[in-house]
Amino acid sequence: MSLNNKKKPLLHSSILYVCGLLLFLEWLYPVGDVTYTSSLTVFIIYALFCFVISMFQLKWWIGFLLKGFGLLFIVNGLFMDATFFTGMWFEQLFADLAYNLEALFTQQWYYLTPLFRSLLFLLLIWLMSYLLHYWFVVMKRTFLFVLLTFIYLAVLDTFTIYDGDMAMVRTFIISLIALGVANFMKELDKESIDFSWIKKTPLWTIPLVVTVLIASLIGLAAPKFEPQWPDPVPFIQSTAENAGYNGAGGASVQKVGYGEDDSRLGGSFVQDYTPVFEARVADEHYWRIETKDVYTGKGWENSEDPDYLSQNGGTISLDTFNTEAVETEKLEAMVDFQGNTAIEKLIYPYGANQVYAAGAQYFMDPNSESIETRISGEPASLENYTISYNNPSFAVDELQEAGSDDPESIHERYTQIPSLLPDRVGELAEEITSEYDDRYGKAKAVERYFGQNGFEYQTTDVPVPEEDEDYVDQFLFDSQVGYCDNYSTSMVVLLRTLDIPARWAKGFTSGEMIEANADDSHDVYEVTNANAHSWVEVYFPEVGWVPFEPTQGFSNLSDFHRNIDDASGENQDDVMDQTPEEEEIEPDPELPEEEEAETAMAESNTDDTSFAINWWYVSGLAVILIVLGIIVYKTRFRWQTYLLEKRLKNRRDAKTYQDAYHHLLRVLQHSGLEKEPDQTLREYAKRIDMRYSTDEMAQLTNYYERVLYNNETGDANMQQLTQLWKNLIKRIMG
């Protein structure tokens, strides 16, 4: 019988554990397809290594050393330059760990290094080798992991490029075998059935395997219904890209950043400070990506499909303004994308004329003025490039005198408004601009309007228009809260109702300066997803497209000047009133643009009390509280003994003595001297006294029984027993 009992766990547990390993590998196989993980084979080998060690149930410290050494060996082979297990090697490892721990505490997940991510992945594999042994072999509870595996594969197959068809079949076969073995062995143990041939040979599993294989083949060959539900992926992707639109006027929450689908605007968003690129430039300015010309009442679309034209030799044939009529300065910028940014469009400043990047081709769509970047003929995001541009400075007096003689193509295309646009939008535009005769004055009046009439920059609780509601009308007359899309779209539509050509532009603001005077002429700016922005471009005859910034808390990053000769005779107050640089709120140059807006709004409300949370202090306080909690828990028996001793001296009653005796039992249990279930208190006391060569436990137990059953107490006895109780606890706790 002893021989059978030894064979049973080795044979049957091995079958279950191998099934668990095969199911776990199904979790690893998709990683290479859905992430940027390379060397997946190394992680699979480490998983096999950990599972083999756990299957043979080596002593815990041997398994710990083997798995730990294997983990460090892989990390060394993949990432380390220094010689394995030398002082320099440990110094490099600890430096990397310290850097990543700091990134974790500051919640900057993007900065985690590949070494640290791989280390966490290896630790997860290590942990799973233990957990699966416990679930499959010890507890024989396989169903939950089987269910999670099916859900995991189904989600990946539905929402990623991973093809999970064969993975589902493999999982089905492995799962049925595991469930069959686990449940069969449970029944044998439950009924105490003694089939020696079952315990000695795995032949009994052959019918199970054959049955599973036949069922799988029938399932594959059998005719199947077509999908009864529509594919949810297009809907989810549309929802994610449609600026929070849910079709019912609710306010969905989206993540801030650049996206191409602007057909449904509105809704709240959460900030995302993931870096997109770093720019080495002489001065801050907008980073343009594209424009859109058709306002639908819900958002923006383009009137024509993209027609990309090759830009030979990186020369950009884009003229947003008349270089002969606009004063320019020739500048150069270096753009370096960060991490896994995937924007297959050129991000460029106004006046861009030449791009330099090895192996890249550029194709411009004249309709949207977006420039697609390609490598080997396929759309691709660039890692870095250098771009030359003529930075414009617009003369205010020339804009005031530009007139309204627009080319017919410009006027027809960029004054479009929906036929169902409420009349009150146009009436408001007339009211705002009634004091001005020139186009520039009207544009500036609309730009200033939002800062003087109670509009608030807000990223949360931003409504989405109902099906029968216009996006601009809702913002202007109902909510009056929103972010850049609300402001820029509203300004474009207001100007178009006045027959002033205007269009919607999008890209990024300048970002935050992270290094000043990097090379005596350039500063380095970090641009994040939070700097994604939209603004307005207004057309002026003989000048071209001029940017305007209506969003609360943002300043126009384009340069404007006034010719001194023309300005000398004018009213200085009027000049200052119409200068685009003038803003209601001066943003803090140290803050990202989105934060500037929130800061500006906070400063404009003098009744609100604002404060900043220093997360370093919060983290430090949390660490101190955790350490104190650990210390209190580790010393709980000592301070509980001290408090009970004080109670015994002050309150010599039966209840206090019972509490003290129960505390003594807990101390003994914590020290590994737990009372056996079939032991009486006197037998237990005798065992403890023999352990410590004393009779103190017997005296304390004898008095405890008298107190418990006869309610006997006495001051003299209590004083003596308190001392015995204290002495015994000191012996136990050392």
XYZ file of C-alpha atoms in Angstrom:
734
model
C 0.000 0.000 0.000
C 2.826 2.389 0.726
C 4.274 1.770 -2.723
C 0.975 2.628 -4.383
C 0.606 5.765 -2.353
C 3.989 6.929 -3.537
C 3.249 6.200 -7.191
C -0.156 7.802 -7.133
C 0.894 11.400 -6.486
C 3.903 11.203 -8.809
C 1.971 9.747 -11.741
C -1.341 11.557 -11.532
C -0.005 14.858 -10.264
C 2.486 14.867 -13.132
C -0.346 14.513 -15.656
C -2.284 17.367 -14.054
C 0.765 19.560 -13.740
C 1.786 19.047 -17.376
C -1.749 20.095 -18.367
C -1.346 23.199 -16.223
C 1.983 23.960 -17.905
C 0.491 23.584 -21.389
C -2.385 25.910 -20.488
C 0.026 28.475 -19.098
C 2.044 28.358 -22.319
C -1.134 29.391 -24.144
C -0.904 32.615 -22.132
C 2.681 33.161 -23.275
C 2.393 32.425 -26.997
C 0.378 35.601 -27.876
C 2.810 37.931 -26.085
C 5.101 38.158 -29.092
C 2.210 39.156 -31.366
C 0.438 41.723 -29.223
C 3.442 43.402 -27.545
C 6.943 44.507 -28.444
C 8.446 41.620 -26.466
C 11.381 39.973 -28.210
C 13.179 36.709 -27.308
C 9.910 35.083 -26.276
C 11.616 31.680 -26.518
C 13.765 32.608 -23.524
C 10.683 33.213 -21.384
C 9.098 29.940 -22.504
C 12.285 28.055 -21.586
C 12.308 29.716 -18.162
C 8.660 28.716 -17.680
C 9.539 25.079 -18.466
C 12.496 25.319 -16.073
C 10.343 26.645 -13.210
C 7.570 24.123 -13.792
C 9.999 21.163 -13.790
C 11.482 22.303 -10.465
C 8.005 22.717 -8.938
C 6.843 19.323 -10.288
C 9.637 17.414 -8.526
C 8.909 19.268 -5.278
C 12.469 20.008 -4.262
C 13.080 21.606 -0.905
C 11.881 25.185 -0.943
C 15.306 26.736 -0.525
C 16.780 24.617 -3.333
C 13.921 25.577 -5.664
C 14.287 29.230 -4.666
C 18.006 29.248 -5.449
C 17.584 27.438 -8.777
C 14.742 29.646 -10.004
C 16.476 32.791 -8.787
C 19.730 31.869 -10.475
C 17.879 31.093 -13.711
C 16.146 34.481 -13.556
C 19.411 36.372 -13.054
C 21.111 34.319 -15.754
C 18.452 35.331 -18.293
C 18.585 38.994 -17.254
C 22.361 38.911 -17.636
C 22.177 37.360 -21.083
C 19.565 39.807 -22.370
C 20.598 43.137 -20.884
C 23.820 43.214 -18.853
C 27.207 44.290 -20.195
C 29.352 43.583 -17.137
C 30.691 40.128 -16.271
C 28.116 37.949 -14.527
C 28.038 38.224 -10.708
C 30.877 40.736 -10.444
C 30.773 43.933 -8.449
C 30.209 45.980 -11.595
C 27.361 43.630 -12.563
C 25.543 44.125 -9.257
C 26.165 47.880 -9.404
C 24.553 48.057 -12.856
C 21.603 45.920 -11.727
C 20.925 47.923 -8.548
C 21.190 51.228 -10.430
C 18.580 50.047 -12.920
C 16.288 48.811 -10.127
C 16.593 52.114 -8.240
C 15.715 54.084 -11.389
C 12.658 51.948 -12.090
C 11.413 52.013 -8.501
C 11.525 55.792 -8.619
C 9.518 55.699 -11.860
C 6.985 53.401 -10.177
C 6.535 55.682 -7.177
C 6.106 58.724 -9.442
C 3.640 56.784 -11.640
C 5.708 57.360 -14.779
C 5.121 53.894 -16.194
C 6.446 54.830 -19.594
C 9.989 55.196 -18.242
C 10.252 51.611 -17.002
C 13.249 50.015 -18.699
C 13.135 46.770 -20.714
C 15.318 45.105 -18.066
C 12.851 45.902 -15.304
C 9.828 44.882 -17.373
C 11.482 41.572 -18.247
C 12.385 41.053 -14.594
C 8.743 41.517 -13.588
C 7.669 39.134 -16.341
C 10.108 36.467 -15.138
C 8.905 36.897 -11.557
C 5.341 36.406 -12.772
C 6.351 33.149 -14.479
C 8.067 32.054 -11.254
C 4.941 32.806 -9.233
C 2.661 31.027 -11.702
C 4.761 27.846 -11.519
C 3.987 27.725 -7.800
C 0.335 28.757 -8.052
C -0.494 26.258 -10.788
C 1.111 23.456 -8.784
C -1.080 24.428 -5.849
C -4.278 24.709 -7.934
C -3.797 21.663 -10.126
C -1.895 19.197 -7.928
C -2.692 20.069 -4.342
C -6.267 21.363 -4.600
C -7.181 19.749 -7.958
C -9.226 22.869 -8.784
C -8.603 23.346 -12.474
C -11.860 24.861 -13.707
C -11.160 28.502 -12.811
C -7.836 28.609 -14.643
C -9.385 26.821 -17.607
C -12.173 29.417 -17.760
C -9.722 32.325 -17.480
C -7.619 30.845 -20.290
C -10.619 30.673 -22.624
C -11.591 34.276 -21.772
C -8.008 35.481 -22.275
C -7.707 33.853 -25.698
C -11.156 35.033 -26.769
C -10.380 38.647 -25.883
C -7.010 38.589 -27.679
C -8.473 36.927 -30.746
C -11.280 39.509 -30.877
C -9.413 42.719 -30.186
C -5.831 42.099 -31.379
C -4.015 40.683 -34.392
C -3.479 37.358 -32.599
C -5.212 34.422 -34.315
C -6.539 32.250 -31.500
C -8.311 29.545 -33.547
C -5.822 26.727 -32.955
C -5.088 28.000 -29.446
C -8.765 27.501 -28.619
C -8.657 23.931 -29.945
C -5.503 23.113 -27.981
C -6.955 24.645 -24.836
C -10.177 22.672 -25.264
C -8.292 19.366 -25.508
C -5.904 20.088 -22.639
C -8.706 21.398 -20.415
C -10.927 18.350 -20.863
C -8.034 16.027 -20.070
C -7.119 18.042 -16.955
C -10.723 18.226 -15.761
C -11.216 14.516 -16.387
C -8.092 13.458 -14.477
C -8.742 15.846 -11.579
C -12.361 14.814 -11.096
C -11.659 11.094 -11.517
C -8.947 11.208 -8.840
C -11.232 13.207 -6.542
C -13.868 10.486 -6.803
C -11.322 7.756 -6.092
C -10.130 9.601 -2.997
C -13.673 10.399 -1.908
C -14.923 6.812 -2.198
C -11.631 5.237 -1.042
C -11.685 2.942 -4.092
C -8.607 0.731 -4.151
C -7.807 -0.089 -7.784
C -4.150 -0.987 -7.682
C -3.868 -1.144 -11.482
C -5.098 2.442 -11.712
C -2.432 3.595 -9.312
C 0.359 1.722 -11.051
C -0.229 2.622 -14.697
C -1.451 5.579 -16.755
C -3.235 3.293 -19.205
C -6.602 4.251 -17.752
C -6.111 7.759 -19.198
C -6.132 6.399 -22.762
C -9.964 6.190 -22.985
C -10.178 9.729 -21.623
C -7.708 11.089 -24.184
C -9.375 9.216 -27.049
C -12.801 10.524 -26.038
C -11.501 14.098 -25.886
C -9.793 13.829 -29.281
C -12.879 12.352 -30.944
C -15.074 15.099 -29.444
C -12.612 17.739 -30.695
C -12.528 16.313 -34.224
C -16.310 16.163 -34.355
C -16.482 19.755 -33.172
C -14.049 20.889 -35.884
C -15.769 18.968 -38.659
C -19.362 19.697 -37.696
C -21.233 22.478 -39.570
C -21.471 25.733 -37.677
C -23.841 28.686 -37.661
C -22.649 32.046 -38.874
C -21.950 34.613 -36.108
C -25.239 35.672 -34.529
C -23.877 38.956 -33.083
C -22.121 41.712 -35.029
C -18.389 42.161 -34.582
C -17.958 44.518 -31.579
C -14.481 45.727 -32.583
C -15.519 48.391 -35.141
C -18.048 49.797 -32.697
C -15.546 49.961 -29.828
C -12.871 51.512 -32.032
C -15.362 54.060 -33.330
C -16.434 54.917 -29.820
C -12.832 55.343 -28.715
C -12.041 57.629 -31.636
C -15.315 59.547 -31.724
C -14.420 61.909 -28.912
C -16.704 60.317 -26.386
C -19.892 60.329 -28.468
C -22.415 57.772 -27.252
C -25.436 58.751 -29.255
C -27.535 59.706 -26.260
C -26.048 62.916 -25.074
C -24.038 61.318 -22.306
C -20.523 62.325 -21.432
C -18.151 59.451 -22.092
C -14.569 59.753 -20.918
C -11.768 59.536 -23.475
C -8.001 59.801 -23.264
C -6.363 62.989 -24.485
C -4.022 62.705 -27.457
C -3.865 62.994 -31.220
C -6.508 61.062 -33.183
C -7.663 61.203 -36.786
C -11.436 60.789 -36.389
C -13.040 64.102 -35.342
C -16.526 63.412 -36.695
C -18.010 63.295 -33.176
C -16.716 65.893 -30.745
C -17.607 66.379 -27.107
C -17.371 64.505 -23.841
C -14.821 64.482 -21.036
C -11.256 63.222 -21.188
C -8.477 62.237 -18.806
C -5.012 63.723 -19.066
C -2.164 61.642 -20.447
C 1.349 62.984 -19.990
C 3.044 60.227 -21.991
C 5.842 61.889 -24.031
C 5.268 61.961 -27.791
C 8.398 63.748 -29.000
C 11.172 66.130 -27.986
C 11.875 69.160 -30.147
C 15.097 71.165 -30.291
C 13.961 74.603 -31.496
C 14.936 78.252 -31.329
C 11.480 79.358 -30.162
C 8.185 77.775 -29.151
C 5.415 77.455 -31.737
C 2.518 75.268 -32.839
C 3.226 71.835 -34.304
C 0.766 71.365 -37.136
C -0.512 68.016 -38.499
C -3.671 68.672 -40.538
C -6.731 70.852 -41.132
C -10.383 69.998 -41.763
C -12.947 71.971 -43.729
C -16.445 70.449 -43.320
C -18.369 71.126 -40.113
C -21.237 68.626 -39.781
C -22.958 69.942 -36.663
C -21.326 67.171 -34.578
C -17.675 67.434 -35.571
C -15.230 67.791 -38.455
C -14.664 65.895 -41.691
C -12.847 66.561 -44.956
C -14.729 67.341 -48.139
C -12.476 65.106 -50.259
C -10.674 61.821 -49.794
C -6.893 62.080 -49.331
C -4.899 62.408 -52.546
C -1.292 62.155 -51.454
C 1.326 63.728 -53.731
C 4.993 62.831 -53.468
C 7.254 65.526 -52.029
C 10.462 64.965 -53.962
C 13.679 65.013 -51.981
C 11.905 66.019 -48.789
C 10.998 69.445 -50.212
C 7.581 70.406 -48.821
C 5.467 72.257 -51.380
C 3.068 73.729 -48.844
C 2.294 77.442 -48.714
C -0.031 78.298 -45.844
C 0.926 81.972 -46.204
C 2.424 84.256 -48.854
C 6.162 84.297 -48.174
C 6.517 87.515 -50.193
C 3.939 89.363 -48.096
C 4.822 87.913 -44.686
C 8.035 88.592 -42.838
C 9.869 85.328 -42.027
C 12.951 84.037 -40.264
C 14.713 80.895 -41.495
C 14.961 78.362 -38.643
C 15.638 74.683 -38.133
C 14.160 72.170 -35.681
C 15.172 68.652 -34.670
C 12.333 66.301 -33.720
C 13.010 63.091 -31.769
C 10.049 60.791 -31.085
C 9.860 59.035 -27.739
C 9.007 55.378 -27.092
C 6.383 53.646 -29.166
C 4.719 56.723 -30.652
C 2.910 55.730 -33.828
C 1.926 58.893 -35.738
C 2.384 58.234 -39.441
C 2.139 61.933 -40.243
C 4.744 64.649 -40.321
C 4.475 67.021 -37.357
C 5.692 70.352 -38.667
C 5.785 74.086 -37.827
C 4.291 76.855 -39.964
C 6.487 77.611 -42.963
C 7.978 74.090 -43.258
C 9.888 73.682 -46.525
C 12.469 70.887 -46.169
C 12.684 67.649 -44.157
C 15.753 65.489 -43.607
C 15.373 61.865 -42.448
C 17.257 58.831 -43.693
C 15.207 56.497 -45.888
C 11.922 58.385 -45.537
C 9.517 59.573 -48.218
C 6.840 62.243 -47.795
C 3.420 62.487 -49.433
C 1.188 65.532 -48.922
C -2.594 65.703 -49.218
C -3.393 69.232 -50.515
C -6.930 68.926 -49.155
C -6.079 68.484 -45.470
C -2.436 69.623 -45.719
C -1.405 66.483 -43.827
C 1.921 64.960 -44.828
C 2.164 61.176 -44.649
C 5.558 59.654 -43.831
C 6.505 56.418 -45.552
C 9.399 53.994 -45.468
C 9.859 51.618 -48.395
C 6.529 52.793 -49.752
C 4.532 51.896 -46.623
C 3.122 54.398 -44.074
C 5.394 54.481 -41.024
C 6.183 56.683 -38.058
C 9.667 58.207 -38.046
C 12.065 58.019 -35.127
C 13.592 61.446 -35.728
C 14.044 64.075 -38.398
C 15.305 67.603 -38.973
C 13.020 70.182 -40.550
C 13.783 73.622 -41.978
C 11.080 76.275 -41.948
C 10.446 79.963 -42.497
C 8.940 81.099 -39.203
C 6.323 83.790 -40.011
C 5.655 87.094 -38.273
C 2.334 88.619 -39.349
C 1.925 92.400 -39.603
C -1.264 93.452 -37.806
C -1.729 96.590 -39.887
C -1.514 94.586 -43.135
C -4.090 92.128 -41.806
C -6.417 95.014 -40.985
C -6.113 96.271 -44.550
C -6.352 92.863 -46.250
C -9.958 93.354 -47.361
C -12.354 90.556 -48.311
C -11.574 89.763 -51.947
C -11.169 85.997 -51.486
C -10.528 83.503 -54.296
C -13.767 81.777 -55.187
C -12.421 78.312 -54.303
C -11.380 79.501 -50.858
C -14.632 81.312 -50.147
C -16.866 78.461 -51.263
C -15.003 75.783 -49.386
C -14.202 77.517 -46.108
C -17.475 79.313 -45.414
C -19.531 76.089 -45.341
C -21.950 75.677 -42.423
C -24.672 73.056 -41.842
C -28.122 73.929 -43.151
C -29.594 73.118 -39.729
C -27.272 75.446 -37.813
C -29.485 77.472 -35.437
C -29.970 81.094 -36.499
C -28.938 82.377 -33.081
C -25.311 81.350 -33.810
C -25.138 83.785 -36.725
C -26.984 86.440 -34.741
C -24.403 86.112 -31.960
C -21.570 86.492 -34.469
C -23.127 89.709 -35.805
C -23.493 91.045 -32.277
C -19.884 90.229 -31.315
C -18.376 91.894 -34.399
C -20.756 94.821 -34.877
C -18.114 97.422 -33.931
C -15.580 96.272 -36.539
C -15.457 96.678 -40.309
C -12.252 94.813 -41.145
C -11.744 91.029 -41.113
C -8.930 91.118 -38.584
C -10.977 93.150 -36.129
C -13.899 90.722 -36.443
C -11.626 87.702 -35.942
C -10.040 89.270 -32.859
C -13.454 90.182 -31.458
C -14.607 86.568 -31.721
C -11.300 85.335 -30.280
C -11.690 87.631 -27.248
C -15.381 86.870 -26.771
C -14.833 83.585 -24.925
C -12.542 85.152 -22.332
C -15.044 87.885 -21.426
C -18.398 86.120 -21.180
C -18.193 83.426 -18.531
C -16.856 80.525 -20.594
C -14.789 78.003 -18.613
C -12.007 75.698 -19.705
C -12.958 72.266 -18.392
C -11.998 68.679 -19.251
C -14.489 66.842 -17.026
C -18.290 66.832 -17.094
C -18.229 68.126 -20.666
C -21.531 67.243 -22.367
C -22.027 65.531 -25.710
C -24.744 67.050 -27.934
C -27.986 65.152 -28.398
C -28.921 63.781 -31.820
C -30.953 66.898 -32.641
C -28.485 69.331 -31.043
C -25.642 71.241 -32.698
C -22.205 70.969 -31.079
C -21.394 74.676 -31.384
C -24.873 75.839 -30.404
C -24.756 73.702 -27.271
C -21.373 75.160 -26.231
C -22.235 78.790 -26.972
C -25.666 78.917 -25.339
C -26.071 75.965 -22.970
C -22.963 74.482 -21.362
C -20.292 77.197 -21.899
C -17.731 74.682 -20.591
C -15.256 72.678 -22.663
C -11.727 72.457 -23.982
C -9.874 73.380 -27.171
C -12.205 71.538 -29.574
C -15.213 73.445 -28.252
C -13.528 76.836 -28.485
C -11.814 76.393 -31.866
C -14.851 74.860 -33.588
C -17.117 77.585 -32.247
C -14.827 80.367 -33.475
C -14.587 78.839 -36.961
C -18.384 78.511 -37.240
C -19.029 82.022 -35.915
C -16.649 83.473 -38.513
C -18.155 81.383 -41.309
C -21.627 82.763 -40.557
C -20.067 86.169 -41.369
C -18.740 84.834 -44.721
C -15.170 84.913 -43.407
C -13.172 81.865 -44.601
C -11.898 79.929 -41.585
C -10.807 76.354 -40.938
C -10.043 73.996 -38.076
C -6.384 73.076 -37.481
C -4.995 70.434 -35.155
C -1.660 69.213 -33.885
C 0.319 69.998 -30.730
C 1.269 73.064 -28.741
C 4.927 73.721 -27.936
C 5.081 71.534 -24.814
C 7.263 72.150 -21.773
C 10.853 73.365 -21.918
C 13.116 70.748 -20.342
C 16.499 72.183 -21.360
C 17.335 75.826 -22.049
C 20.068 76.916 -24.454
C 20.949 73.331 -25.333
C 23.426 74.480 -27.977
C 23.479 78.277 -27.443
C 20.627 78.763 -29.938
C 18.069 76.026 -29.321
C 15.914 74.990 -26.380
C 14.577 71.475 -25.892
C 10.816 71.047 -25.417
C 9.026 67.867 -24.382
C 5.639 67.440 -26.068
C 3.221 64.939 -24.502
C -0.228 63.622 -25.371
C -1.604 66.316 -23.059
C -0.295 68.922 -25.531
C -2.576 67.707 -28.337
C -4.512 70.801 -29.385
C -6.781 72.400 -31.977
C -6.929 76.041 -33.019
C -8.289 78.322 -35.779
C -6.883 79.540 -39.081
C -8.466 82.551 -40.802
C -7.824 83.438 -44.444
C -6.624 86.935 -45.401
C -6.314 87.880 -49.089
C -2.717 88.377 -50.259
C -1.475 87.064 -46.881
C -2.810 83.515 -46.503
C -3.880 81.518 -43.491
C -3.273 83.138 -40.092
C -3.600 81.203 -36.786
C -5.853 82.419 -33.949
C -6.219 81.016 -30.426
C -9.668 81.313 -28.777
C -9.187 78.673 -26.039
C -9.303 79.994 -22.488
C -5.856 80.109 -20.858
C -3.898 79.521 -24.075
C -1.857 82.176 -25.844
C -1.289 82.394 -29.585
C 2.187 80.973 -30.233
C 2.478 82.658 -33.629
C 4.406 85.912 -33.913
C 2.675 89.232 -34.707
C 4.082 92.739 -35.131
C 2.949 96.171 -36.208
C 4.850 98.263 -38.711
C 6.091 101.306 -36.770
C 5.377 103.810 -39.550
C 1.781 102.688 -39.847
C 1.174 102.457 -36.126
C 2.524 105.892 -35.136
C -0.704 107.777 -35.691
C -3.118 105.257 -34.271
C -4.709 105.049 -30.892
C -2.336 103.018 -28.748
C -5.186 101.555 -26.718
C -6.786 100.232 -29.897
C -3.481 98.736 -30.983
C -3.028 96.950 -27.695
C -6.629 95.824 -27.732
C -6.149 94.134 -31.089
C -2.709 92.627 -30.537
C -3.013 88.851 -30.596
C -0.415 88.380 -27.887
C -2.724 90.052 -25.380
C -4.638 87.438 -23.353
C -7.037 87.610 -20.449
C -4.927 85.118 -18.553
C -1.145 84.913 -18.770
C -0.196 81.233 -18.785
C 2.680 79.980 -16.700
C 5.472 79.030 -19.145
C 6.624 76.280 -16.800
C 3.362 74.344 -17.132
C 2.128 72.141 -19.989
C -0.577 73.816 -22.036
C -3.451 71.758 -20.642
C -2.318 72.501 -17.105
C -1.969 76.183 -17.993
C -5.647 76.305 -18.807
C -6.645 74.727 -15.530
C -4.300 77.068 -13.645
C -5.774 80.072 -15.426
C -9.283 79.046 -14.537
C -8.333 78.565 -10.911
C -6.740 82.008 -10.757
C -9.774 83.660 -12.311
C -12.026 82.426 -9.517
C -10.977 84.270 -6.371
C -13.562 82.505 -4.232
C -11.931 79.090 -4.704
C -9.092 77.888 -2.511
C -6.614 75.858 -4.532
C -3.770 73.758 -3.262
C -1.248 71.358 -4.770
C -0.666 67.919 -3.366
C 3.007 67.014 -3.003
C 2.960 63.347 -3.848
C 6.476 62.875 -2.514
C 5.223 63.846 0.948
C 2.166 61.642 0.576
C 4.333 58.697 -0.510
C 6.762 59.314 2.362
C 3.911 59.456 4.871
C 2.450 56.256 3.452
C 5.817 54.501 3.776
C 6.182 55.691 7.381
C 2.676 54.465 8.225
C 3.373 51.098 6.616
C 6.651 50.725 8.541
C 4.936 51.680 11.793
C 2.168 49.200 11.047
C 4.711 46.431 10.465
C 6.543 47.275 13.694
C 3.296 47.304 15.676
C 2.278 43.957 14.171
C 5.658 42.320 14.768
C 5.764 43.461 18.403
C 2.080 42.880 19.111
C 2.686 40.176 21.741
C 5.142 42.332 23.685
C 2.952 45.420 23.931
C -0.169 43.307 24.523
C 1.695 41.600 27.406
C 2.628 44.986 28.828
C -0.961 46.261 28.696
C -2.372 43.067 30.251
C 0.200 43.237 33.032
C -1.007 46.748 33.876
C -4.617 45.530 33.869
C -3.797 42.603 36.154
C -2.248 44.977 38.688
C -5.159 47.411 38.615
C -8.127 45.087 38.090
C -7.819 41.724 39.859
C -11.042 40.207 38.632
C -11.968 36.987 36.837
C -12.452 38.621 33.414
C -8.972 40.180 33.408
C -7.324 36.915 34.428
C -9.173 34.999 31.697
C -7.955 37.520 29.117
C -4.393 37.152 30.389
C -4.578 33.341 30.221
C -5.968 33.420 26.677
C -3.143 35.768 25.698
C -0.670 33.232 27.116
C -2.216 30.531 24.915
C -1.830 32.754 21.854
C 1.825 33.407 22.670
C 2.423 29.669 22.965
C 0.650 29.043 19.667
C 2.756 31.724 17.963
C 5.887 30.008 19.285
C 4.864 26.679 17.748
C 3.448 25.115 20.944
C -0.191 25.001 19.956
C -2.629 22.962 22.049
C -3.713 19.750 20.349
C -7.473 19.381 19.784
C -7.709 16.220 21.925
C -5.632 17.593 24.804
C -7.118 18.818 28.076
C -5.805 22.037 29.570
C -4.009 20.090 32.331
C -2.336 17.786 29.810
C -1.324 20.796 27.782
C 0.034 22.555 30.896
C 2.090 19.468 31.781
C 3.556 19.458 28.269
C 4.510 23.133 28.515
C 6.074 22.733 31.955
C 8.154 19.813 30.670
C 9.251 21.981 27.751
C 10.443 24.809 30.011
C 11.344 22.745 33.144
C 8.898 24.557 35.421
C 5.512 24.177 37.076
C 4.261 27.712 36.289
C 1.865 26.657 33.517
C 0.224 24.075 35.820
C -0.346 26.684 38.548
C -1.765 29.185 36.070
C -4.036 26.552 34.528
C -5.243 25.307 37.927
C -6.197 28.828 38.966
C -7.790 29.474 35.530
C -10.089 26.452 36.003
C -11.057 27.603 39.515
C -11.803 31.091 38.199
C -13.695 29.683 35.236
C -15.858 27.202 37.119
C -15.970 28.568 40.692
C -15.370 32.296 40.046
C -12.632 32.346 42.737
C -10.423 35.419 42.951
C -8.043 36.701 45.586
C -5.671 39.615 45.758
C -2.810 37.584 47.197
C -3.168 34.777 44.679
C -3.577 37.237 41.834
C -0.367 39.077 42.669
C 1.619 35.827 42.793
C 0.016 34.472 39.605
C 0.669 37.721 37.754
C 4.351 37.271 38.449
C 4.225 33.617 37.331
C 2.371 34.642 34.143
C 4.925 37.347 33.400
C 7.896 35.020 33.999
C 6.503 32.295 31.756
C 5.845 34.698 28.868
C 9.406 36.005 29.162
C 10.714 32.434 28.855
C 8.540 31.752 25.823
C 9.392 34.985 24.001
C 13.067 34.793 24.897
